[in-house]
Tab-separated table of C-alpha atoms in Angstrom:
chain	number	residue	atom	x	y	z
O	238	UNK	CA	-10.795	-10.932	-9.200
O	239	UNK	CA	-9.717	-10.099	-5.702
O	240	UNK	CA	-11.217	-7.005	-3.696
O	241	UNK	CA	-11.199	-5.129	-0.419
O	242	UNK	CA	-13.826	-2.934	0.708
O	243	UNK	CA	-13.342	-1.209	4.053
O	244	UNK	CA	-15.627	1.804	5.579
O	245	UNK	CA	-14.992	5.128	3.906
O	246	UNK	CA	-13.942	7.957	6.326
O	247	UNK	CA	-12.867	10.106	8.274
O	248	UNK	CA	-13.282	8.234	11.230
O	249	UNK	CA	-13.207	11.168	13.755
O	250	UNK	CA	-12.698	10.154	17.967
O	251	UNK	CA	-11.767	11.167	20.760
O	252	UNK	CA	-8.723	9.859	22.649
O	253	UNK	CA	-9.380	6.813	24.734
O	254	UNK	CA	-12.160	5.786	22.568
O	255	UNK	CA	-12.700	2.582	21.097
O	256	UNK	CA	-11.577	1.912	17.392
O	257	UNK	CA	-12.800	0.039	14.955
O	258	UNK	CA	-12.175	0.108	11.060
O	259	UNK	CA	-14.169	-2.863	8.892
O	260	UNK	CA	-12.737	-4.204	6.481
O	261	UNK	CA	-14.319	-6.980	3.945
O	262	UNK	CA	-12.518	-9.121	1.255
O	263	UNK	CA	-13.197	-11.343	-1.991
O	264	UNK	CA	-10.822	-13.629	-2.804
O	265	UNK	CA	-10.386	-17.184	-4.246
O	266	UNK	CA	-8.480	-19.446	-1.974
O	267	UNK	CA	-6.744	-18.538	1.347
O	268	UNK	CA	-5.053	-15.104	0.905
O	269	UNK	CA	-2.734	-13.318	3.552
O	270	UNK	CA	-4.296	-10.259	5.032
O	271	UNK	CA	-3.028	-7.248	6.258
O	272	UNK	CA	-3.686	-3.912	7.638
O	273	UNK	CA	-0.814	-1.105	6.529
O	274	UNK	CA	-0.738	2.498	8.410
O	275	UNK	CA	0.317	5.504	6.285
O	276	UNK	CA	1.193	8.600	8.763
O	277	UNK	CA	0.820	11.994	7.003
O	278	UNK	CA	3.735	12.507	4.191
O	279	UNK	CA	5.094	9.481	4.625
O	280	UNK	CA	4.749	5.894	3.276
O	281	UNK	CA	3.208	2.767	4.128
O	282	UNK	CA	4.014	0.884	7.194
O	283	UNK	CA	3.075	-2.900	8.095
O	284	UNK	CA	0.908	-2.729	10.967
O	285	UNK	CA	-0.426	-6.180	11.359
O	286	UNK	CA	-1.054	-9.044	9.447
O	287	UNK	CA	-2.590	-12.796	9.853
O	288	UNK	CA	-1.861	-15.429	7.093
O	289	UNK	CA	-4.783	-18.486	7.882
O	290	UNK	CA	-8.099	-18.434	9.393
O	291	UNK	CA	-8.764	-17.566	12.919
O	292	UNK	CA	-5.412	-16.122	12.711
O	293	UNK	CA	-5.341	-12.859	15.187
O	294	UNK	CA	-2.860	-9.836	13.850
O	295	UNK	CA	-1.973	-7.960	16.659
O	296	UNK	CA	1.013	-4.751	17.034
O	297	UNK	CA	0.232	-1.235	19.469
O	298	UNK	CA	-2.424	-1.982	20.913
O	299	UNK	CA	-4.371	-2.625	17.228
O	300	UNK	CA	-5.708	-6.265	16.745
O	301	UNK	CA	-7.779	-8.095	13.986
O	302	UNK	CA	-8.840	-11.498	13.823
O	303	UNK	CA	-8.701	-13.783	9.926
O	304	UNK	CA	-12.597	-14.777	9.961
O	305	UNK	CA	-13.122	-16.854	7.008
O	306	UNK	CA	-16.990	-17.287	7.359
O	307	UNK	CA	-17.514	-13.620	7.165
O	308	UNK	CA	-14.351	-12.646	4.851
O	309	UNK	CA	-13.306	-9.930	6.894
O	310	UNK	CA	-10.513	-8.569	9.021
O	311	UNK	CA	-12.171	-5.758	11.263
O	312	UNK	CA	-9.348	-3.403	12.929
O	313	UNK	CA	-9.575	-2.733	16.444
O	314	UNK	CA	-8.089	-0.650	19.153
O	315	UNK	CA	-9.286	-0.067	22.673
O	316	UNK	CA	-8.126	3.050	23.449
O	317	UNK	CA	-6.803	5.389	21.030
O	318	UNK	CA	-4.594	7.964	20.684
O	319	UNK	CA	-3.656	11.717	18.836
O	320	UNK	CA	-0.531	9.540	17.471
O	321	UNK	CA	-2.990	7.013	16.031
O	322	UNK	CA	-4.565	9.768	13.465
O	323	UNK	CA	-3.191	8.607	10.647
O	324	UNK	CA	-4.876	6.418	7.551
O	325	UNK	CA	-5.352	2.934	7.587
O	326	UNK	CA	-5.214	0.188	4.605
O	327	UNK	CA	-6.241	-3.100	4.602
O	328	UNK	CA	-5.310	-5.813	2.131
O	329	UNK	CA	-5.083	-9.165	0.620
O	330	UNK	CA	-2.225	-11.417	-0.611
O	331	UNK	CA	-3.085	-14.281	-2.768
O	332	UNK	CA	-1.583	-17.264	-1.519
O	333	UNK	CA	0.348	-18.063	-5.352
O	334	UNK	CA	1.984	-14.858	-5.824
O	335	UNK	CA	3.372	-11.441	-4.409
O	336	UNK	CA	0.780	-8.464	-5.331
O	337	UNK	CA	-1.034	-6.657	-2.786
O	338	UNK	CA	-4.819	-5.580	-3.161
O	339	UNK	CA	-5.502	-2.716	-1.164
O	340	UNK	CA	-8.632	-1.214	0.440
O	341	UNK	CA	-9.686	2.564	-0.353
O	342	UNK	CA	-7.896	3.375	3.012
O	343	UNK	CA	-9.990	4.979	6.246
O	344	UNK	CA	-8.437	8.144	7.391
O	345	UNK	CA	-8.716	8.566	11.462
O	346	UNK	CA	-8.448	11.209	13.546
O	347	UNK	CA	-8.037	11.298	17.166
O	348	UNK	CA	-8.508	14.645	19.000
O	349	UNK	CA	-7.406	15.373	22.832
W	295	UNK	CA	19.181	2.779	6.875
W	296	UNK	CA	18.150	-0.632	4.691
W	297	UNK	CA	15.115	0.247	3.189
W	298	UNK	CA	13.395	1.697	-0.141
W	299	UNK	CA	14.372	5.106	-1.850
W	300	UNK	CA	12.134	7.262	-3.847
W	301	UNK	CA	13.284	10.177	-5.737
W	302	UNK	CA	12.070	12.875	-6.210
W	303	UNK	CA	9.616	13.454	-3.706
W	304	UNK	CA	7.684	15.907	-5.320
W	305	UNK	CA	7.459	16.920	-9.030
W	306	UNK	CA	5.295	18.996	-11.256
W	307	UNK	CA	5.384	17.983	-14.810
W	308	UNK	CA	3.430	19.860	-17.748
W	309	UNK	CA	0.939	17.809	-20.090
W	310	UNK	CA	3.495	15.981	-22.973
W	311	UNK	CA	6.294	16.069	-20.392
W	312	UNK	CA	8.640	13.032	-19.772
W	313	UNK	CA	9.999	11.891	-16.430
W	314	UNK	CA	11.106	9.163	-14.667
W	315	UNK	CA	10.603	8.065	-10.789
W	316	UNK	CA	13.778	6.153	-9.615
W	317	UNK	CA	13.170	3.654	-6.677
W	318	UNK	CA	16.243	1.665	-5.166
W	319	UNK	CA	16.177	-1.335	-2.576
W	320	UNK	CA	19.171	-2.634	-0.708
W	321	UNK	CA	17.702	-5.456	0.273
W	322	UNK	CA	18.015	-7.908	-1.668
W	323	UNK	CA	14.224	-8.450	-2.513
W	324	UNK	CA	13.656	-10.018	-6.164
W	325	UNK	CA	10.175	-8.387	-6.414
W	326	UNK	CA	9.488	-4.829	-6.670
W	327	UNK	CA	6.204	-3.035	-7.817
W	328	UNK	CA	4.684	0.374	-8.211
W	329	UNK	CA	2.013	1.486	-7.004
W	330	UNK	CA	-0.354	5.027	-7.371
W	331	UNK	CA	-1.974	6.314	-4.512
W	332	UNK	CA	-5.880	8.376	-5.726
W	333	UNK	CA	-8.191	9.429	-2.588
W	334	UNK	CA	-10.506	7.247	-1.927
W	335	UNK	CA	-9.084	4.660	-3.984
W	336	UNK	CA	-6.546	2.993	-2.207
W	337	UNK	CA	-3.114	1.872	-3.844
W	338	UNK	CA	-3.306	0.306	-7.291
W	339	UNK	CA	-0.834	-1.884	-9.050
W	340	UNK	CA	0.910	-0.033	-11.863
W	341	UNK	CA	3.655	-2.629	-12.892
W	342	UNK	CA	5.594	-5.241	-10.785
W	343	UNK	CA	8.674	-7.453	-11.120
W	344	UNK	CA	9.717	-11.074	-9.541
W	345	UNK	CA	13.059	-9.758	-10.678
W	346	UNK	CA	15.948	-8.410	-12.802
W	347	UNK	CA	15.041	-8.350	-16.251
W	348	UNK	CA	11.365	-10.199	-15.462
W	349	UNK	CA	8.503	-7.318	-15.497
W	350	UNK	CA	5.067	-7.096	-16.186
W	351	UNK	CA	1.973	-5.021	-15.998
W	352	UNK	CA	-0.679	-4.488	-12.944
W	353	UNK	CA	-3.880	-2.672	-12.696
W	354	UNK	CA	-3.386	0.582	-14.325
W	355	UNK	CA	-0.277	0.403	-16.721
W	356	UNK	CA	-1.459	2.506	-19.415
W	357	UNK	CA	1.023	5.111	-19.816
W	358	UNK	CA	3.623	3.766	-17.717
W	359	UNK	CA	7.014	2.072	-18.294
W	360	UNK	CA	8.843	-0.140	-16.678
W	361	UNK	CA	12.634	-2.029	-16.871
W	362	UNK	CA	14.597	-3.956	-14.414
W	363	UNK	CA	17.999	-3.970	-14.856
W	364	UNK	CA	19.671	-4.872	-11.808
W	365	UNK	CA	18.159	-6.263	-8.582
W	366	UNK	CA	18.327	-2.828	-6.838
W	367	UNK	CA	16.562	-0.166	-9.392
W	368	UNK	CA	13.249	-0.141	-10.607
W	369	UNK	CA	12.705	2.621	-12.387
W	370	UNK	CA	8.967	4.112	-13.385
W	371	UNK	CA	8.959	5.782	-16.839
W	372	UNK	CA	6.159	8.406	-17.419
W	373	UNK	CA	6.394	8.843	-21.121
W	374	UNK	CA	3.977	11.777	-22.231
W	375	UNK	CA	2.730	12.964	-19.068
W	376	UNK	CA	-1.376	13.644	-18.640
W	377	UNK	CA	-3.106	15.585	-15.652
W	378	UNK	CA	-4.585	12.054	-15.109
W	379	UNK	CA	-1.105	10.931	-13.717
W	380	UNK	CA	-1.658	13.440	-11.029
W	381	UNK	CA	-1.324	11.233	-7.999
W	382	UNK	CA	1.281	9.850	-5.332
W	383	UNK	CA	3.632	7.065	-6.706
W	384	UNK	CA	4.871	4.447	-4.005
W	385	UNK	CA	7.441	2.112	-4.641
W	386	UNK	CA	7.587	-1.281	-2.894
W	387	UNK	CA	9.539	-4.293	-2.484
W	388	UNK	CA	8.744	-7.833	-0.881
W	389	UNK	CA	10.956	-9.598	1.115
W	390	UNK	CA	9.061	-12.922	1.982
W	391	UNK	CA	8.302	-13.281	5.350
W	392	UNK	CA	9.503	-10.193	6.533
W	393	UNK	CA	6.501	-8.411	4.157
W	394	UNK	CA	6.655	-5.749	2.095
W	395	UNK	CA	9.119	-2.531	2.307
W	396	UNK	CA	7.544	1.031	0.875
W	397	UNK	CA	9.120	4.086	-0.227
W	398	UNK	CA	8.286	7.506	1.066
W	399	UNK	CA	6.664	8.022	-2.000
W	400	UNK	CA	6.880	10.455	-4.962
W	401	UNK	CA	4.099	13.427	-5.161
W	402	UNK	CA	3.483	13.799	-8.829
W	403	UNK	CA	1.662	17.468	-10.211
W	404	UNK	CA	0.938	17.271	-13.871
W	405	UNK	CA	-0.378	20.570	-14.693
């Protein structure tokens, strides 16, 4: 079946530092792939997303790049902020059908 | 605002307790699913549906129902509550290309 493995947390940085969150998938076919960003108490919000290979997501500064060779989706930001503490999800979307397979989620935190 | 609404958003049920988590979508979107939120486990697929009167089950069902009567409500049915319910319930819809929609989710206690 499908899977997403991504690098447990917390992820703790300063601001201005570089960010990057891996993210690794298993999948039959060519799925969608996303990366979702929950702020604390509230839901899930689409951060970026790429639906083929080579594909590059990109939204706030945060970018990831569809590598089908490698079956990942690494998120990146160059320079981080305290309002980019938060945790991040990646995921998968088969390409027949609407459910989402999510990573455990990486929780970030960006101090002054 | 269009969007997804969860109620309650926090709830703390004793063991053999009933409840049910409403979720509403004014979007139009014919699928809808529920997902549980466990640290360190990501979201997992309770029950979905491609729309009214269609469900079916996802990941971790087992002690969760499900109906879809109208395009709008998609309601989660916990029928004997256990303290391994304990979690935070999201409720999401799909609208195509414009992606999924999630609730603020419901914070579940089951003591």
């Amino acid at each position: 079946g499908n899977s997403v493995t991504q690098m447990e947390g917390p992820v703790t940085l300063s601001e201005e530092a570089f960010l990057t969150i891996n993210c690794t998938y298993t999948a039959t076919g060519y799925p969608s792939l996303f990366w979702y960003v929950q702020y604390p108490g509230e839901g899930l919000q689409l951060l970026l997303k790429a639906t083929k290979a080579d594909d590059k997501g990109s939204n706030k500064g945060f970018e990831a790049t569809y590598r089908k060779e490698t079956t990942s989706f690494h998120l990146e930001k160059g320079s981080v902020q305290v309002s980019d503490s938060a945790v991040y999800f990646c995921a998968l979307r088969q390409a027949a059908g609407n459910k989402l397979t999510f990573g455990g989620g990486t929780r970030v935190l960006v101090k002054p | 605002n269009a969007g997804v609404t969860q109620t309650p958003k926090f709830q703390v049920l004793k063991t053999g307790q009933s409840m049910t988590l409403q979720c509403a979508q004014d979007m139009n979107h014919e699928y809808m699913s529920w997902y549980r939120q466990d640290p360190g486990m990501g979201l997992r697929l309770i029950h979905y549906s491609v729309g009214a009167g269609i469900t079916d089950q996802g990941e971790v069902p087992n002690g969760y129902n499900v109906s879809r009567s109208t395009t709008e409500d998609f309601p989660l049915r916990l029928l004997s509550a256990a303290p391994s319910q304990t979690s935070v319930y999201f409720c999401a819809s799909f609208g195509g290309e414009g992606g999924y929609t999630f609730g603020s989710g419901t914070r579940l206690t089951v003591v």
